[in-house]
Short mmCIF file of C-alpha atoms and ligand atoms in Angstrom, two decimals:
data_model
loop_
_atom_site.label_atom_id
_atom_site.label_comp_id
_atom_site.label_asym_id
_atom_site.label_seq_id
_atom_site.Cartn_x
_atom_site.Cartn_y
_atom_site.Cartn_z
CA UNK A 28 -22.11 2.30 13.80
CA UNK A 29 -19.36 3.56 16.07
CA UNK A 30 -16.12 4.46 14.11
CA UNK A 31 -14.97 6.92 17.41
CA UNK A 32 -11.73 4.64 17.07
CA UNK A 33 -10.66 7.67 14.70
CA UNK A 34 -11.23 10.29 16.83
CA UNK A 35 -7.49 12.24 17.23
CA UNK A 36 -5.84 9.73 14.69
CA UNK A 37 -3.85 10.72 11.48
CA UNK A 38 -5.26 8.74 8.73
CA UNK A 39 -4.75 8.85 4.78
CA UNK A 40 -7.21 8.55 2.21
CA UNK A 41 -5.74 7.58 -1.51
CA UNK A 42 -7.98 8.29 -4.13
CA UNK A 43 -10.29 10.52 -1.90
CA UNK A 44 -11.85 12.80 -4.69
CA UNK A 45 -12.88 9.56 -6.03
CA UNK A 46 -16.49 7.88 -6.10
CA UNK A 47 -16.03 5.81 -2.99
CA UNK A 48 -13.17 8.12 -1.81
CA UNK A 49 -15.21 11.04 -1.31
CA UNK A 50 -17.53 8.98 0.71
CA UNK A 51 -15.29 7.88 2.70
CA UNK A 52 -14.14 10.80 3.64
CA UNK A 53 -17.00 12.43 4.82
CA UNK A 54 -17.62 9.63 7.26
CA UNK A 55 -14.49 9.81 8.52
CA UNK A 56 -14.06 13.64 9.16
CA UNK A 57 -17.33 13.29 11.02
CA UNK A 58 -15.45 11.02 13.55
CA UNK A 59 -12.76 14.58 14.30
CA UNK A 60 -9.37 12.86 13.29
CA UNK A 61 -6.48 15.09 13.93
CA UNK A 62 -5.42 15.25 10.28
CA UNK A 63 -6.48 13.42 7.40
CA UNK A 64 -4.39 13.25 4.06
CA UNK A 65 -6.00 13.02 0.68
CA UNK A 66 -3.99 11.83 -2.24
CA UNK A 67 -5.26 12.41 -5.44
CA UNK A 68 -3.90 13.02 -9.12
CA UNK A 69 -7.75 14.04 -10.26
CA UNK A 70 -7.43 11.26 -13.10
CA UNK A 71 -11.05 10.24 -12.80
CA UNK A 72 -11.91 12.20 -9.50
CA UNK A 73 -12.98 15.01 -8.64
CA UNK A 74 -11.69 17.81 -6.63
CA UNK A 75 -15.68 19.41 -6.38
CA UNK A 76 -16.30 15.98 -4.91
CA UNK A 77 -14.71 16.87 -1.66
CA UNK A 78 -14.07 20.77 -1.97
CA UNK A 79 -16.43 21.34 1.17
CA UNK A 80 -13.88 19.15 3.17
CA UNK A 81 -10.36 20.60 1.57
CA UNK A 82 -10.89 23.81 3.61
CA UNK A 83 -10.95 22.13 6.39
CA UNK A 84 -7.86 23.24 8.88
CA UNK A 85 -7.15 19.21 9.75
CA UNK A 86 -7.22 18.45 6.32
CA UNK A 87 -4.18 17.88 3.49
CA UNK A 88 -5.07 17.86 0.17
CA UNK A 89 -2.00 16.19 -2.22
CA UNK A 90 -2.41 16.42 -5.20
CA UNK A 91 0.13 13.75 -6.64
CA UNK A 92 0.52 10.37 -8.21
CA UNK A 93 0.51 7.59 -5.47
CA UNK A 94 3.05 5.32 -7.51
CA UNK A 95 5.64 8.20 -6.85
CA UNK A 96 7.27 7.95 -3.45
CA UNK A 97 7.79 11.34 -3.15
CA UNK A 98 4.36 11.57 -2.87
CA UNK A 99 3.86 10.23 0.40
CA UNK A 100 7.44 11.83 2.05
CA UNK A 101 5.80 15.27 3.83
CA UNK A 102 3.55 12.50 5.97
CA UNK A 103 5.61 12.03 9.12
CA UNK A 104 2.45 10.32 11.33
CA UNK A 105 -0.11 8.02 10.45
CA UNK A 106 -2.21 5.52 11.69
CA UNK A 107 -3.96 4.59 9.36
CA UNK A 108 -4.47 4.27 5.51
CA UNK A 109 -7.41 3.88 3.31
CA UNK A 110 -6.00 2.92 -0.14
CA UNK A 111 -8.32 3.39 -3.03
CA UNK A 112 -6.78 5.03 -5.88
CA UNK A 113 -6.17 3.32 -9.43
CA UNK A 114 -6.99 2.62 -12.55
CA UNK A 115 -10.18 0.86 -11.99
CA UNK A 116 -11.02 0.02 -14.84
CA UNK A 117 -10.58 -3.35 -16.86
CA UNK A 118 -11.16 -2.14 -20.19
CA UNK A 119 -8.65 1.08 -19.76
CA UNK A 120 -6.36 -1.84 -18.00
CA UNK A 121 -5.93 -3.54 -21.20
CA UNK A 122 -5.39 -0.46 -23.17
CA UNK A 123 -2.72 1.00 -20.44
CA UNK A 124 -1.44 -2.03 -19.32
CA UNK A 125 1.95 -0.44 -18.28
CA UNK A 126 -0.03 3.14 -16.23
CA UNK A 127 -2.28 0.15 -14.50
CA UNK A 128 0.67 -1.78 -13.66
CA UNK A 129 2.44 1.51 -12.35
CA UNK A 130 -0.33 3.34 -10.64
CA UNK A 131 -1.93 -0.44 -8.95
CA UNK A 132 1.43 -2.25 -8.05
CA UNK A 133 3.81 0.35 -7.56
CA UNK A 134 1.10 2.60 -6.00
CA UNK A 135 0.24 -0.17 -3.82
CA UNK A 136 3.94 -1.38 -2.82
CA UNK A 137 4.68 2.98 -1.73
CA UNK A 138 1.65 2.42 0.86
CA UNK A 139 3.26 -0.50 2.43
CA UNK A 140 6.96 1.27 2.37
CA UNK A 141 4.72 3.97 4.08
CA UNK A 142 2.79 1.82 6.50
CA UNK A 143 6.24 0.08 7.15
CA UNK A 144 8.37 3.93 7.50
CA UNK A 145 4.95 4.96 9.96
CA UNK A 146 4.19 2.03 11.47
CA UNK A 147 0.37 2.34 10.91
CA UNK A 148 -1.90 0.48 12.63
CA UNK A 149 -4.11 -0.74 9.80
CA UNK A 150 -3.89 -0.65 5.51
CA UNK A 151 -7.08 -1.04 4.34
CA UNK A 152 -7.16 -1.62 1.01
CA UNK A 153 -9.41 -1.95 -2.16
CA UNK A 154 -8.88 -5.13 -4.19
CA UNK A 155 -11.59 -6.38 -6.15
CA UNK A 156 -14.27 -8.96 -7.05
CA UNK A 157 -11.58 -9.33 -10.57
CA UNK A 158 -9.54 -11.27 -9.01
CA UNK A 159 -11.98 -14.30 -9.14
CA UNK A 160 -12.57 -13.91 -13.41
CA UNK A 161 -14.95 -16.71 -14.64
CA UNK A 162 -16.14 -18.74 -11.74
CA UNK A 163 -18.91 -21.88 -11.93
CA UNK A 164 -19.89 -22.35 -7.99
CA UNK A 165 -22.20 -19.11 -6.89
CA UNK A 166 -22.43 -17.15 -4.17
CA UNK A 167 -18.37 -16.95 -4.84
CA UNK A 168 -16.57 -17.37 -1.66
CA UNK A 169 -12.66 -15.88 -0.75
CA UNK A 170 -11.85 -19.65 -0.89
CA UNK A 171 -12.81 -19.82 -4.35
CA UNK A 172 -9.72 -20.54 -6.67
CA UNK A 173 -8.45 -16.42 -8.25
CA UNK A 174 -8.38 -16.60 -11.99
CA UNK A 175 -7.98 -12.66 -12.83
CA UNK A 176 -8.78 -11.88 -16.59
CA UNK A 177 -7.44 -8.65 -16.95
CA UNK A 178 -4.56 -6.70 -15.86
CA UNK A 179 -6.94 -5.01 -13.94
CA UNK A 180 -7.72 -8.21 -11.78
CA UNK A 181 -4.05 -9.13 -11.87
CA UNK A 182 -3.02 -5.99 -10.26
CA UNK A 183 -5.72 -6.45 -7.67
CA UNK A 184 -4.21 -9.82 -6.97
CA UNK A 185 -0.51 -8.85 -6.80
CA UNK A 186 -1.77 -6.35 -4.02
CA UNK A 187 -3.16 -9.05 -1.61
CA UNK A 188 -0.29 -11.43 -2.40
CA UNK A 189 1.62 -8.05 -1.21
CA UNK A 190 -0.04 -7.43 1.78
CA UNK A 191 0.19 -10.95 3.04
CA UNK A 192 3.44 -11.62 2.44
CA UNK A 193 4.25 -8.28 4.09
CA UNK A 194 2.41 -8.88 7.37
CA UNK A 195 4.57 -11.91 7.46
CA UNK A 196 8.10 -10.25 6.38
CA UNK A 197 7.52 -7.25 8.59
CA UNK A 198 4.41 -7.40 10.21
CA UNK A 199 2.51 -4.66 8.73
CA UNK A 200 -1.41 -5.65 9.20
CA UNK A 201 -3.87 -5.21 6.45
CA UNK A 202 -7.43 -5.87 5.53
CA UNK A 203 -7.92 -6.16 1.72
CA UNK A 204 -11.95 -5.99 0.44
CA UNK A 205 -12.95 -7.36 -2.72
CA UNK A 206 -15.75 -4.90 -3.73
CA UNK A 207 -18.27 -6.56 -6.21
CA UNK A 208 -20.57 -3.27 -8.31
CA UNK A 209 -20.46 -0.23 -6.17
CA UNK A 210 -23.02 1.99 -6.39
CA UNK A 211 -24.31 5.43 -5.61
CA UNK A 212 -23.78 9.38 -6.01
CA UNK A 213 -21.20 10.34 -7.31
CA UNK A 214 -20.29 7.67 -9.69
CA UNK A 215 -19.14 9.53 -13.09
CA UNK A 216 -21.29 8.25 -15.88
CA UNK A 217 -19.84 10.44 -18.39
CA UNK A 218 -17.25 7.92 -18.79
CA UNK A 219 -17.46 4.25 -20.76
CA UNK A 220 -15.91 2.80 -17.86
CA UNK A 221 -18.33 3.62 -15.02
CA UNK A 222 -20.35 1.37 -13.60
CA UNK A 223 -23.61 0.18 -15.15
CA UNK A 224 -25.80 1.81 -13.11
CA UNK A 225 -24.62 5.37 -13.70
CA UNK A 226 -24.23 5.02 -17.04
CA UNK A 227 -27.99 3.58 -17.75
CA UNK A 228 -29.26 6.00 -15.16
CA UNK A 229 -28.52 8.91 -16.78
CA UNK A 230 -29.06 7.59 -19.91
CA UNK A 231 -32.63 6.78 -19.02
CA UNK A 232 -32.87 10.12 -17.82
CA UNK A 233 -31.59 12.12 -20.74
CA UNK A 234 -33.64 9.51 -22.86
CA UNK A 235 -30.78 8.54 -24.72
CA UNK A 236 -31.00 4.63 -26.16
CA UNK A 237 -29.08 1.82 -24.01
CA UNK A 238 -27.03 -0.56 -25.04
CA UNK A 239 -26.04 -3.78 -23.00
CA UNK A 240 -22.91 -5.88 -23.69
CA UNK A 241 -23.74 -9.53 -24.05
CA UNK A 242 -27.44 -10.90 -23.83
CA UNK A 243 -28.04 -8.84 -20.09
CA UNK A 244 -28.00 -12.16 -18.55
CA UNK A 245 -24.47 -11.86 -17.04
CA UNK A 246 -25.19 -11.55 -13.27
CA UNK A 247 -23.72 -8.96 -10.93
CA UNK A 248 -23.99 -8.09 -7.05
CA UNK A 249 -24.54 -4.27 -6.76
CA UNK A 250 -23.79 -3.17 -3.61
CA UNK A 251 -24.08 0.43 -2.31
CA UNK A 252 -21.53 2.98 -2.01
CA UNK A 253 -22.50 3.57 2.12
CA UNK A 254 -21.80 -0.07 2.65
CA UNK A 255 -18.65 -0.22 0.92
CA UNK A 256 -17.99 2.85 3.59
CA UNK A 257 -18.98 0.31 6.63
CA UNK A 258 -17.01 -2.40 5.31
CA UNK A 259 -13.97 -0.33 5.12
CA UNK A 260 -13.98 1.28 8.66
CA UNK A 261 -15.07 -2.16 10.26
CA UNK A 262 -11.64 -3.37 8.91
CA UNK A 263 -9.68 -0.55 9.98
CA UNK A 264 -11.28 -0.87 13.65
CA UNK A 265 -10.01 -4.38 13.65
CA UNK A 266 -7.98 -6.28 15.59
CA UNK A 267 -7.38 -8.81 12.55
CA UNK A 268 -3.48 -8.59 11.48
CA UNK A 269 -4.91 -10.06 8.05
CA UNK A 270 -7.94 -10.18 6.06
CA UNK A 271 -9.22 -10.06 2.66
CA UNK A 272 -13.09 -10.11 2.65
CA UNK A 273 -15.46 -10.31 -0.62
CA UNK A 274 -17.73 -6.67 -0.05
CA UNK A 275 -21.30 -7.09 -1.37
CA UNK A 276 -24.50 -7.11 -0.88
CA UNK A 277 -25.21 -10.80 -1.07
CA UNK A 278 -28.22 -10.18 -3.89
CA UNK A 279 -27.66 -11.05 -7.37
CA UNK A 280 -29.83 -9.19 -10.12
CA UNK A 281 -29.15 -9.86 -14.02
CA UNK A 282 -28.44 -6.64 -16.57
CA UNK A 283 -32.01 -7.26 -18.00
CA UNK A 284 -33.61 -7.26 -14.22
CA UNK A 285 -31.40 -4.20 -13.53
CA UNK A 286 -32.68 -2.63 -16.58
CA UNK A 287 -36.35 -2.89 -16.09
CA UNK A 288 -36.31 -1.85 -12.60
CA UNK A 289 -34.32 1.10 -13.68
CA UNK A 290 -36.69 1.76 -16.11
CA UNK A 291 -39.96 1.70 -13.90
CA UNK A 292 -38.02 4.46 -11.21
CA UNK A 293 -37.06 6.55 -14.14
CA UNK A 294 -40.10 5.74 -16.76
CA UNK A 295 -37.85 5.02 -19.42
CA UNK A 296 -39.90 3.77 -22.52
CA UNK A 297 -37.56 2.51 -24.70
CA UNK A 298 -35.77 -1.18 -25.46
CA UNK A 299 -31.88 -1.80 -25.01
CA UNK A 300 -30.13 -2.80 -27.95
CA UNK A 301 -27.54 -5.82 -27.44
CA UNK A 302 -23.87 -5.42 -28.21
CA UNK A 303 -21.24 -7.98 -28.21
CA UNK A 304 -20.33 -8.99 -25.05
CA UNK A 305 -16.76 -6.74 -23.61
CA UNK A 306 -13.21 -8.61 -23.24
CA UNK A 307 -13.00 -9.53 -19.59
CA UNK A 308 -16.31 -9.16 -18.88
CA UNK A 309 -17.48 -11.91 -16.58
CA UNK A 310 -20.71 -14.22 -17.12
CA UNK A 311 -21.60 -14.17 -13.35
CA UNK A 312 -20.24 -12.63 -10.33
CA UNK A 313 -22.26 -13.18 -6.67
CA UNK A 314 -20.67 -12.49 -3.16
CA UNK A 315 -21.03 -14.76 -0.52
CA UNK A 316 -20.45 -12.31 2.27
CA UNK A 317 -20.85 -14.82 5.21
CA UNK A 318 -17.25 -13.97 6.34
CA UNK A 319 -17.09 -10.56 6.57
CA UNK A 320 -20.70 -10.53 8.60
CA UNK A 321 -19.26 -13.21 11.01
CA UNK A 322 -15.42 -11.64 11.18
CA UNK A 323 -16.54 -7.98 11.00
CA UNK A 324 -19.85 -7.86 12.05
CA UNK A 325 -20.47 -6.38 8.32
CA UNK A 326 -24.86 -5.91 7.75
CA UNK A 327 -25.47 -4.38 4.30
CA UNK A 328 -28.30 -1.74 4.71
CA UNK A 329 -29.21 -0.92 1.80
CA UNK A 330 -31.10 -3.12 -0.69
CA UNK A 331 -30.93 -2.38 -4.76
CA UNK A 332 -33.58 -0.84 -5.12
CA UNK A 333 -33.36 1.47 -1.98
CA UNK A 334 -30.26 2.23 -3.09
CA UNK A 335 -31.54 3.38 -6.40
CA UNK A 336 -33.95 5.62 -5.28
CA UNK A 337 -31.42 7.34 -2.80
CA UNK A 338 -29.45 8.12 -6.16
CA UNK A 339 -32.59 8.83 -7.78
CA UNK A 340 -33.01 11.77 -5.40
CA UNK A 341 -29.94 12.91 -4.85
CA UNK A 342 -29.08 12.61 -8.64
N1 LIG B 13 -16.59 1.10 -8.10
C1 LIG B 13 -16.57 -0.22 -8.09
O1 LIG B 13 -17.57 -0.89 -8.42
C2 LIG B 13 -15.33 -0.96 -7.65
C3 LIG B 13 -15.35 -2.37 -7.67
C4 LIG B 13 -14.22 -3.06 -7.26
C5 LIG B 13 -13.12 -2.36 -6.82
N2 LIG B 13 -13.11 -1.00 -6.82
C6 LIG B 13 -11.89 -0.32 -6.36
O2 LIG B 13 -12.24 0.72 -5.45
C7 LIG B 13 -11.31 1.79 -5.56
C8 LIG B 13 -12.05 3.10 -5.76
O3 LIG B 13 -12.77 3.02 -6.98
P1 LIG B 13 -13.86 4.09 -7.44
O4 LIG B 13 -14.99 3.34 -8.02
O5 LIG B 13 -14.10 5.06 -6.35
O6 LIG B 13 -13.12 4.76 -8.67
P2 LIG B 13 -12.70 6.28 -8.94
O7 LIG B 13 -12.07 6.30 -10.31
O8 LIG B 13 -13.84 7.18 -8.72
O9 LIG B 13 -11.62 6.53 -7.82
C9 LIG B 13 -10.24 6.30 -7.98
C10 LIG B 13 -9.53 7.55 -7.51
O10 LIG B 13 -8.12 7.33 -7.59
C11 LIG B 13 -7.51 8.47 -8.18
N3 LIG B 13 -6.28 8.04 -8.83
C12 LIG B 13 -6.16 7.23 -9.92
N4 LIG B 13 -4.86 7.07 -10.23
C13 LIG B 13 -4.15 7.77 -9.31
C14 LIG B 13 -2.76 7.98 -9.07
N5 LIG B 13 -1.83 7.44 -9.88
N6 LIG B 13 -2.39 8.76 -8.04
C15 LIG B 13 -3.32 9.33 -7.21
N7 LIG B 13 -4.64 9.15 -7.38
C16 LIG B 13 -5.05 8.38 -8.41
C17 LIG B 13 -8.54 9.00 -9.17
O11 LIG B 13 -8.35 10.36 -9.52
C18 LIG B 13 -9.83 8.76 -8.40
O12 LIG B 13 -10.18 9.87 -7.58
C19 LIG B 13 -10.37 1.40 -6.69
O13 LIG B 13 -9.19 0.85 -6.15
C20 LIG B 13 -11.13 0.36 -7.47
O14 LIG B 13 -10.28 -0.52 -8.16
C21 LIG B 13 -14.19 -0.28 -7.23
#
């Protein structure tokens, strides 16, 4: 793909020493912008994740909380802003209710005061597959009627009822992606809110036991981290004033499937135990990704289990 739009542009990253973040970055510093901002309080990220690029003479590492405005005043050009920092997780969203409602809403509304202040070409922004909660009709489309059930999803839902009332009010244009289960390196699994794949991947390879939430049947739509990447620069390179675009890989695999492919690549011998299923876990969750392939000209490349044996190695 051809992301030379960047080349001489000031862009911000939010959330850059994160899983995705730090991905992102890296593809976009390959493209020679003429600075590029990170903004990261190193709440779940990490600052080895990008230390290679932080030396860098283009690049400004800040490390600061995005829902504080002062975080954002020593930027005096932008054009544009990658927005991926917050609390991303739905469990941690229902014990912190008031930090997710700070860092995801208020953290979201000083990016559009900044887009606004800089006039930046393009927000793109990181909402979520949450905002759709328990849904019957599968592949899910944007269409689909949001029922968010967590503050996790609500957040996520506030920010693209933000965004689009803000490209109408002052016409600041935005792209918001519903991600559905990223994967890849890089995704902490030392933590109980990381994503199932990092978590039974290095569990399988420490050959510590497994346990799955529910019966493994809920269904999920893993897609990998580099497509998440493409997704997010195919916005940005835009000329859509508004979007919001379900990100996915348009396969669905169940927990158990997941589990016993897992287990083949890693030659894992023993059997999960099953736990009671999570608060605000969902039953099934499948992208339809028709609209972002027709309005972005969005192609996953990676299939599951390609993408699991890229982590394999690099793991
Ligand atoms: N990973 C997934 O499967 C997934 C799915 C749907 C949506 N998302 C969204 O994608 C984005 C990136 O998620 P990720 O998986 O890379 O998670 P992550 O935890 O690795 O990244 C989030 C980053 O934001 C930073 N951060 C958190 N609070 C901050 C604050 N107040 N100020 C500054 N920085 C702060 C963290 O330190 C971290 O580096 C998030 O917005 C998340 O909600 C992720």
């Amino acid at each position: 793909m051809n992301y030379s739009f960047l080349k001489g542009k000031h862009v911000l990253v939010t959330g850059g020493a994160g899983f995705i973040g730090h991905h992102l970055v890296k593809n976009i510093i390959n493209e020679k912008p003429a600075k590029l901002y990170i903004i990261d309080n190193l709440s779940t990220g990490l600052k080895g994740n990008i230390e290679d690029i932080i030396g860098l003479p283009e690049v400004e590492f800040i490390n600061e909380d995005i829902a504080k405005p002062s975080s954002v005043e020593s930027i005096q050009e932008l054009d544009y802003i990658f927005h991926l920092a917050a609390v991303v997780s739905v469990p941690k969203s229902f014990e912190m209710p008031f930090l997710t409602h700070r860092t995801n809403e208020s953290g979201f509304i000083n990016m559009l005061e900044l887009a606004r202040r800089l006039k930046v070409k393009k927000l793109c922004y990181a909402s979520s597959s949450a905002v759709y909660g328990e849904q019957t009709q599968m592949p899910i489309k944007e269409t689909a009627t949001l029922n968010p059930q967590s503050p996790y999803g609500l957040s996520k839902l506030l920010n693209e009822q933000y965004a689009k009332a803000f490209q109408e009010w002052e016409y600041i244009e935005s792209i918001g992606f519903r991600f559905f289960n990223v994967f890849g390196p890089g995704q902490r699994a030392d933590s109980p809110y990381s994503g199932v794949i990092s978590i039974f991947m290095d569990r399988m390879q420490k050959g510590d036991p497994i346990q799955i939430f529910g019966d493994g049947e809920q269904i999920r739509d893993f897609v990998y981290v580099e497509d998440v990447v493409q997704a997010l620069l195919l916005g940005a390179k835009s000329e859509k004033k508004f979007g919001l675009f379900n990100v996915g890989s348009g396969q669905t695999t169940s927990l158990n499937e997941l589990f016993e492919v897992l287990r083949n690549l890693t030659h894992y011998s023993q059997e999960p135990t099953y736990q009671e299923a999570r608060k605000g876990d969902i039953k099934k969750s499948s992208a339809d990704i028709g609209l972002i392939k027709e309005e972005l000209g969005y192609e996953p490349r990676f299939k599951l289990k390609e993408g699991l044996v890229k982590l394999l190695n690099k793991a």
